[in-house]
């Protein structure tokens, strides 16, 4: 008699697709942390900094599983992805773009057992929805001091500053830079240009 074929090992559950986005699965028995990224995870900037932190947690904190969805457009797409992660069973979701604020708030209201941490807005509900932002003003102020010193040394009192969107955090950072400039070059002016994008390589 012919021997039965050996059973193939069960394949890992594939990520489900939601509106063109691959929604990762949770790992049972672990604390599951999801990240929603506005750009690619390896963009060399904002998103990659979050991903480095995510990988550090995964490697150094026991019983934690992390996953991310990248290149998520702000607005309806963000809402769909955040909701899909909540439905999947993620315990906490980090939403890492200012434009995810309203979607984060909405999904947090729908899923009171899921914690949603938004970077970098200003809304919170005091229960399962909050926000955070690193104190980058200090570095911007120091950068402004350096730029002002160099401008004074070069005899050119005109400086430029490129910013993304005119939102509270960007205004705060630009103001910190300008105050640093004024510290070392009171006669200097700063010309601000808004590029209206987070990622445009």
PDB file of N, CA and C in Angstrom, residues 4-75:
ATOM      1  N   UNK A   4       0.710   7.471   2.963  1.00  0.00           N
ATOM      2  CA  UNK A   4       0.104   8.792   2.763  1.00  0.00           C
ATOM      3  C   UNK A   4       1.185   9.869   2.749  1.00  0.00           C
ATOM      4  N   UNK A   5       0.939  10.897   1.975  1.00  0.00           N
ATOM      5  CA  UNK A   5       1.904  12.010   1.894  1.00  0.00           C
ATOM      6  C   UNK A   5       1.965  12.723   3.235  1.00  0.00           C
ATOM      7  N   UNK A   6       3.176  13.172   3.583  1.00  0.00           N
ATOM      8  CA  UNK A   6       3.345  13.918   4.839  1.00  0.00           C
ATOM      9  C   UNK A   6       2.575  15.230   4.749  1.00  0.00           C
ATOM     10  N   UNK A   7       1.973  15.596   5.885  1.00  0.00           N
ATOM     11  CA  UNK A   7       1.215  16.849   5.900  1.00  0.00           C
ATOM     12  C   UNK A   7       2.158  18.030   5.869  1.00  0.00           C
ATOM     13  N   UNK A   8       1.789  19.017   5.076  1.00  0.00           N
ATOM     14  CA  UNK A   8       2.565  20.261   5.028  1.00  0.00           C
ATOM     15  C   UNK A   8       2.317  21.032   6.316  1.00  0.00           C
ATOM     16  N   UNK A   9       3.357  21.706   6.849  1.00  0.00           N
ATOM     17  CA  UNK A   9       3.106  22.539   8.031  1.00  0.00           C
ATOM     18  C   UNK A   9       2.145  23.669   7.676  1.00  0.00           C
ATOM     19  N   UNK A  10       1.359  24.067   8.652  1.00  0.00           N
ATOM     20  CA  UNK A  10       0.386  25.141   8.411  1.00  0.00           C
ATOM     21  C   UNK A  10       1.118  26.424   8.057  1.00  0.00           C
ATOM     22  N   UNK A  11       0.634  27.083   7.040  1.00  0.00           N
ATOM     23  CA  UNK A  11       1.250  28.353   6.630  1.00  0.00           C
ATOM     24  C   UNK A  11       0.866  29.439   7.619  1.00  0.00           C
ATOM     25  N   UNK A  12       1.764  30.420   7.771  1.00  0.00           N
ATOM     26  CA  UNK A  12       1.469  31.553   8.632  1.00  0.00           C
ATOM     27  C   UNK A  12       0.303  32.311   8.029  1.00  0.00           C
ATOM     28  N   UNK A  13      -0.582  32.801   8.888  1.00  0.00           N
ATOM     29  CA  UNK A  13      -1.755  33.515   8.387  1.00  0.00           C
ATOM     30  C   UNK A  13      -1.306  34.747   7.616  1.00  0.00           C
ATOM     31  N   UNK A  14      -1.742  34.862   6.357  1.00  0.00           N
ATOM     32  CA  UNK A  14      -1.311  36.025   5.578  1.00  0.00           C
ATOM     33  C   UNK A  14      -2.006  37.289   6.055  1.00  0.00           C
ATOM     34  N   UNK A  15      -1.397  38.416   5.749  1.00  0.00           N
ATOM     35  CA  UNK A  15      -2.026  39.684   6.077  1.00  0.00           C
ATOM     36  C   UNK A  15      -3.267  39.843   5.208  1.00  0.00           C
ATOM     37  N   UNK A  16      -4.330  40.328   5.811  1.00  0.00           N
ATOM     38  CA  UNK A  16      -5.562  40.562   5.057  1.00  0.00           C
ATOM     39  C   UNK A  16      -5.439  41.876   4.305  1.00  0.00           C
ATOM     40  N   UNK A  17      -6.088  41.944   3.165  1.00  0.00           N
ATOM     41  CA  UNK A  17      -6.030  43.185   2.392  1.00  0.00           C
ATOM     42  C   UNK A  17      -7.290  43.989   2.622  1.00  0.00           C
ATOM     43  N   UNK A  18      -7.112  45.261   2.937  1.00  0.00           N
ATOM     44  CA  UNK A  18      -8.225  46.189   3.154  1.00  0.00           C
ATOM     45  C   UNK A  18      -7.974  47.414   2.294  1.00  0.00           C
ATOM     46  N   UNK A  19      -8.744  47.584   1.251  1.00  0.00           N
ATOM     47  CA  UNK A  19      -8.613  48.771   0.422  1.00  0.00           C
ATOM     48  C   UNK A  19      -7.219  48.972  -0.140  1.00  0.00           C
ATOM     49  N   UNK A  20      -6.541  47.876  -0.464  1.00  0.00           N
ATOM     50  CA  UNK A  20      -5.199  47.983  -1.030  1.00  0.00           C
ATOM     51  C   UNK A  20      -4.087  47.952   0.001  1.00  0.00           C
ATOM     52  N   UNK A  21      -4.420  47.948   1.284  1.00  0.00           N
ATOM     53  CA  UNK A  21      -3.421  47.901   2.354  1.00  0.00           C
ATOM     54  C   UNK A  21      -3.383  46.501   2.958  1.00  0.00           C
ATOM     55  N   UNK A  22      -2.193  45.991   3.217  1.00  0.00           N
ATOM     56  CA  UNK A  22      -2.036  44.691   3.871  1.00  0.00           C
ATOM     57  C   UNK A  22      -2.152  44.891   5.383  1.00  0.00           C
ATOM     58  N   UNK A  23      -3.178  44.330   5.982  1.00  0.00           N
ATOM     59  CA  UNK A  23      -3.410  44.466   7.423  1.00  0.00           C
ATOM     60  C   UNK A  23      -2.801  43.250   8.113  1.00  0.00           C
ATOM     61  N   UNK A  24      -1.777  43.460   8.943  1.00  0.00           N
ATOM     62  CA  UNK A  24      -1.098  42.328   9.575  1.00  0.00           C
ATOM     63  C   UNK A  24      -1.962  41.646  10.635  1.00  0.00           C
ATOM     64  N   UNK A  25      -1.618  40.402  10.916  1.00  0.00           N
ATOM     65  CA  UNK A  25      -2.325  39.630  11.938  1.00  0.00           C
ATOM     66  C   UNK A  25      -1.679  39.861  13.304  1.00  0.00           C
ATOM     67  N   UNK A  26      -2.461  39.629  14.350  1.00  0.00           N
ATOM     68  CA  UNK A  26      -1.914  39.682  15.705  1.00  0.00           C
ATOM     69  C   UNK A  26      -1.262  38.342  16.029  1.00  0.00           C
ATOM     70  N   UNK A  27      -0.523  38.300  17.127  1.00  0.00           N
ATOM     71  CA  UNK A  27       0.010  37.038  17.649  1.00  0.00           C
ATOM     72  C   UNK A  27      -0.698  36.753  18.959  1.00  0.00           C
ATOM     73  N   UNK A  28      -1.413  35.649  19.000  1.00  0.00           N
ATOM     74  CA  UNK A  28      -2.162  35.275  20.203  1.00  0.00           C
ATOM     75  C   UNK A  28      -1.215  35.135  21.392  1.00  0.00           C
ATOM     76  N   UNK A  29      -1.677  35.571  22.557  1.00  0.00           N
ATOM     77  CA  UNK A  29      -0.893  35.441  23.778  1.00  0.00           C
ATOM     78  C   UNK A  29       0.150  36.528  23.957  1.00  0.00           C
ATOM     79  N   UNK A  30       0.216  37.466  23.026  1.00  0.00           N
ATOM     80  CA  UNK A  30       1.172  38.571  23.141  1.00  0.00           C
ATOM     81  C   UNK A  30       0.417  39.893  23.199  1.00  0.00           C
ATOM     82  N   UNK A  31       1.111  40.918  23.659  1.00  0.00           N
ATOM     83  CA  UNK A  31       0.578  42.278  23.628  1.00  0.00           C
ATOM     84  C   UNK A  31       0.874  42.813  22.236  1.00  0.00           C
ATOM     85  N   UNK A  32      -0.162  43.098  21.480  1.00  0.00           N
ATOM     86  CA  UNK A  32      -0.013  43.445  20.066  1.00  0.00           C
ATOM     87  C   UNK A  32      -0.078  44.951  19.853  1.00  0.00           C
ATOM     88  N   UNK A  33       0.971  45.469  19.229  1.00  0.00           N
ATOM     89  CA  UNK A  33       1.114  46.908  19.011  1.00  0.00           C
ATOM     90  C   UNK A  33       1.189  47.178  17.512  1.00  0.00           C
ATOM     91  N   UNK A  34       0.264  47.982  17.015  1.00  0.00           N
ATOM     92  CA  UNK A  34       0.243  48.328  15.597  1.00  0.00           C
ATOM     93  C   UNK A  34       0.714  49.748  15.364  1.00  0.00           C
ATOM     94  N   UNK A  35       1.336  49.967  14.221  1.00  0.00           N
ATOM     95  CA  UNK A  35       1.804  51.295  13.821  1.00  0.00           C
ATOM     96  C   UNK A  35       1.228  51.621  12.450  1.00  0.00           C
ATOM     97  N   UNK A  36       0.762  52.837  12.282  1.00  0.00           N
ATOM     98  CA  UNK A  36       0.279  53.306  10.984  1.00  0.00           C
ATOM     99  C   UNK A  36       1.225  54.411  10.531  1.00  0.00           C
ATOM    100  N   UNK A  37       1.859  54.185   9.381  1.00  0.00           N
ATOM    101  CA  UNK A  37       2.889  55.095   8.869  1.00  0.00           C
ATOM    102  C   UNK A  37       2.393  55.843   7.638  1.00  0.00           C
ATOM    103  N   UNK A  38       2.700  57.123   7.569  1.00  0.00           N
ATOM    104  CA  UNK A  38       2.316  57.945   6.423  1.00  0.00           C
ATOM    105  C   UNK A  38       3.254  57.747   5.234  1.00  0.00           C
ATOM    106  N   UNK A  39       4.479  57.290   5.499  1.00  0.00           N
ATOM    107  CA  UNK A  39       5.458  57.059   4.437  1.00  0.00           C
ATOM    108  C   UNK A  39       6.005  55.651   4.514  1.00  0.00           C
ATOM    109  N   UNK A  40       7.038  55.367   3.728  1.00  0.00           N
ATOM    110  CA  UNK A  40       7.665  54.045   3.799  1.00  0.00           C
ATOM    111  C   UNK A  40       8.440  53.880   5.105  1.00  0.00           C
ATOM    112  N   UNK A  41       8.499  52.648   5.606  1.00  0.00           N
ATOM    113  CA  UNK A  41       9.137  52.397   6.904  1.00  0.00           C
ATOM    114  C   UNK A  41      10.627  52.719   6.893  1.00  0.00           C
ATOM    115  N   UNK A  42      11.216  52.801   5.713  1.00  0.00           N
ATOM    116  CA  UNK A  42      12.658  53.050   5.603  1.00  0.00           C
ATOM    117  C   UNK A  42      12.946  54.364   4.878  1.00  0.00           C
ATOM    118  N   UNK A  43      12.149  55.408   5.195  1.00  0.00           N
ATOM    119  CA  UNK A  43      12.269  56.683   4.479  1.00  0.00           C
ATOM    120  C   UNK A  43      13.488  57.515   4.868  1.00  0.00           C
ATOM    121  N   UNK A  44      14.250  57.062   5.868  1.00  0.00           N
ATOM    122  CA  UNK A  44      15.428  57.815   6.293  1.00  0.00           C
ATOM    123  C   UNK A  44      15.089  59.012   7.163  1.00  0.00           C
ATOM    124  N   UNK A  45      13.838  59.130   7.593  1.00  0.00           N
ATOM    125  CA  UNK A  45      13.432  60.286   8.387  1.00  0.00           C
ATOM    126  C   UNK A  45      12.396  59.937   9.431  1.00  0.00           C
ATOM    127  N   UNK A  46      11.289  60.682   9.401  1.00  0.00           N
ATOM    128  CA  UNK A  46      10.223  60.597  10.402  1.00  0.00           C
ATOM    129  C   UNK A  46       9.715  59.175  10.596  1.00  0.00           C
ATOM    130  N   UNK A  47       9.284  58.535   9.528  1.00  0.00           N
ATOM    131  CA  UNK A  47       8.699  57.203   9.650  1.00  0.00           C
ATOM    132  C   UNK A  47       9.739  56.180  10.076  1.00  0.00           C
ATOM    133  N   UNK A  48      10.930  56.270   9.536  1.00  0.00           N
ATOM    134  CA  UNK A  48      11.970  55.311   9.915  1.00  0.00           C
ATOM    135  C   UNK A  48      12.330  55.441  11.388  1.00  0.00           C
ATOM    136  N   UNK A  49      12.302  56.653  11.926  1.00  0.00           N
ATOM    137  CA  UNK A  49      12.580  56.833  13.358  1.00  0.00           C
ATOM    138  C   UNK A  49      11.559  56.071  14.197  1.00  0.00           C
ATOM    139  N   UNK A  50      10.293  56.117  13.794  1.00  0.00           N
ATOM    140  CA  UNK A  50       9.279  55.335  14.505  1.00  0.00           C
ATOM    141  C   UNK A  50       9.537  53.841  14.345  1.00  0.00           C
ATOM    142  N   UNK A  51       9.931  53.442  13.151  1.00  0.00           N
ATOM    143  CA  UNK A  51      10.135  52.017  12.909  1.00  0.00           C
ATOM    144  C   UNK A  51      11.336  51.484  13.678  1.00  0.00           C
ATOM    145  N   UNK A  52      12.366  52.298  13.846  1.00  0.00           N
ATOM    146  CA  UNK A  52      13.518  51.883  14.665  1.00  0.00           C
ATOM    147  C   UNK A  52      13.049  51.639  16.101  1.00  0.00           C
ATOM    148  N   UNK A  53      12.198  52.526  16.614  1.00  0.00           N
ATOM    149  CA  UNK A  53      11.643  52.333  17.955  1.00  0.00           C
ATOM    150  C   UNK A  53      10.792  51.083  18.040  1.00  0.00           C
ATOM    151  N   UNK A  54       9.990  50.848  17.001  1.00  0.00           N
ATOM    152  CA  UNK A  54       9.156  49.642  16.962  1.00  0.00           C
ATOM    153  C   UNK A  54      10.017  48.384  17.018  1.00  0.00           C
ATOM    154  N   UNK A  55      11.075  48.354  16.217  1.00  0.00           N
ATOM    155  CA  UNK A  55      11.950  47.173  16.185  1.00  0.00           C
ATOM    156  C   UNK A  55      12.680  46.983  17.512  1.00  0.00           C
ATOM    157  N   UNK A  56      13.037  48.089  18.163  1.00  0.00           N
ATOM    158  CA  UNK A  56      13.698  47.994  19.468  1.00  0.00           C
ATOM    159  C   UNK A  56      12.766  47.326  20.485  1.00  0.00           C
ATOM    160  N   UNK A  57      11.518  47.772  20.509  1.00  0.00           N
ATOM    161  CA  UNK A  57      10.539  47.180  21.434  1.00  0.00           C
ATOM    162  C   UNK A  57      10.370  45.698  21.138  1.00  0.00           C
ATOM    163  N   UNK A  58      10.214  45.364  19.869  1.00  0.00           N
ATOM    164  CA  UNK A  58      10.023  43.960  19.483  1.00  0.00           C
ATOM    165  C   UNK A  58      11.194  43.102  19.953  1.00  0.00           C
ATOM    166  N   UNK A  59      12.406  43.633  19.846  1.00  0.00           N
ATOM    167  CA  UNK A  59      13.604  42.861  20.188  1.00  0.00           C
ATOM    168  C   UNK A  59      13.876  42.809  21.689  1.00  0.00           C
ATOM    169  N   UNK A  60      13.387  43.788  22.448  1.00  0.00           N
ATOM    170  CA  UNK A  60      13.814  43.909  23.841  1.00  0.00           C
ATOM    171  C   UNK A  60      12.718  43.798  24.891  1.00  0.00           C
ATOM    172  N   UNK A  61      11.476  43.761  24.481  1.00  0.00           N
ATOM    173  CA  UNK A  61      10.385  43.659  25.456  1.00  0.00           C
ATOM    174  C   UNK A  61       9.685  42.320  25.255  1.00  0.00           C
ATOM    175  N   UNK A  62       9.669  41.521  26.306  1.00  0.00           N
ATOM    176  CA  UNK A  62       9.088  40.176  26.211  1.00  0.00           C
ATOM    177  C   UNK A  62       7.585  40.238  25.945  1.00  0.00           C
ATOM    178  N   UNK A  63       7.111  39.253  25.211  1.00  0.00           N
ATOM    179  CA  UNK A  63       5.681  39.055  24.969  1.00  0.00           C
ATOM    180  C   UNK A  63       4.992  40.223  24.262  1.00  0.00           C
ATOM    181  N   UNK A  64       5.758  40.937  23.447  1.00  0.00           N
ATOM    182  CA  UNK A  64       5.182  42.011  22.638  1.00  0.00           C
ATOM    183  C   UNK A  64       5.377  41.672  21.169  1.00  0.00           C
ATOM    184  N   UNK A  65       4.311  41.815  20.413  1.00  0.00           N
ATOM    185  CA  UNK A  65       4.375  41.654  18.953  1.00  0.00           C
ATOM    186  C   UNK A  65       4.029  42.999  18.335  1.00  0.00           C
ATOM    187  N   UNK A  66       4.845  43.440  17.379  1.00  0.00           N
ATOM    188  CA  UNK A  66       4.561  44.697  16.696  1.00  0.00           C
ATOM    189  C   UNK A  66       4.384  44.452  15.203  1.00  0.00           C
ATOM    190  N   UNK A  67       3.639  45.333  14.572  1.00  0.00           N
ATOM    191  CA  UNK A  67       3.435  45.258  13.125  1.00  0.00           C
ATOM    192  C   UNK A  67       3.105  46.659  12.636  1.00  0.00           C
ATOM    193  N   UNK A  68       3.263  46.873  11.341  1.00  0.00           N
ATOM    194  CA  UNK A  68       2.977  48.202  10.801  1.00  0.00           C
ATOM    195  C   UNK A  68       2.293  48.105   9.443  1.00  0.00           C
ATOM    196  N   UNK A  69       1.627  49.193   9.097  1.00  0.00           N
ATOM    197  CA  UNK A  69       1.085  49.388   7.754  1.00  0.00           C
ATOM    198  C   UNK A  69       1.694  50.702   7.276  1.00  0.00           C
ATOM    199  N   UNK A  70       2.346  50.671   6.119  1.00  0.00           N
ATOM    200  CA  UNK A  70       3.058  51.860   5.650  1.00  0.00           C
ATOM    201  C   UNK A  70       2.356  52.520   4.467  1.00  0.00           C
ATOM    202  N   UNK A  71       2.790  53.749   4.183  1.00  0.00           N
ATOM    203  CA  UNK A  71       2.273  54.524   3.039  1.00  0.00           C
ATOM    204  C   UNK A  71       0.756  54.696   3.086  1.00  0.00           C
ATOM    205  N   UNK A  72       0.237  54.975   4.276  1.00  0.00           N
ATOM    206  CA  UNK A  72      -1.209  55.129   4.450  1.00  0.00           C
ATOM    207  C   UNK A  72      -1.586  56.602   4.278  1.00  0.00           C
ATOM    208  N   UNK A  73      -2.424  56.874   3.298  1.00  0.00           N
ATOM    209  CA  UNK A  73      -2.858  58.247   3.035  1.00  0.00           C
ATOM    210  C   UNK A  73      -3.707  58.763   4.193  1.00  0.00           C
ATOM    211  N   UNK A  74      -3.593  60.057   4.452  1.00  0.00           N
ATOM    212  CA  UNK A  74      -4.408  60.682   5.487  1.00  0.00           C
ATOM    213  C   UNK A  74      -5.858  60.726   5.014  1.00  0.00           C
ATOM    214  N   UNK A  75      -6.798  60.782   5.956  1.00  0.00           N
ATOM    215  CA  UNK A  75      -8.214  60.844   5.599  1.00  0.00           C
ATOM    216  C   UNK A  75      -8.888  59.487   5.678  1.00  0.00           C
TER     217      UNK A  75
END
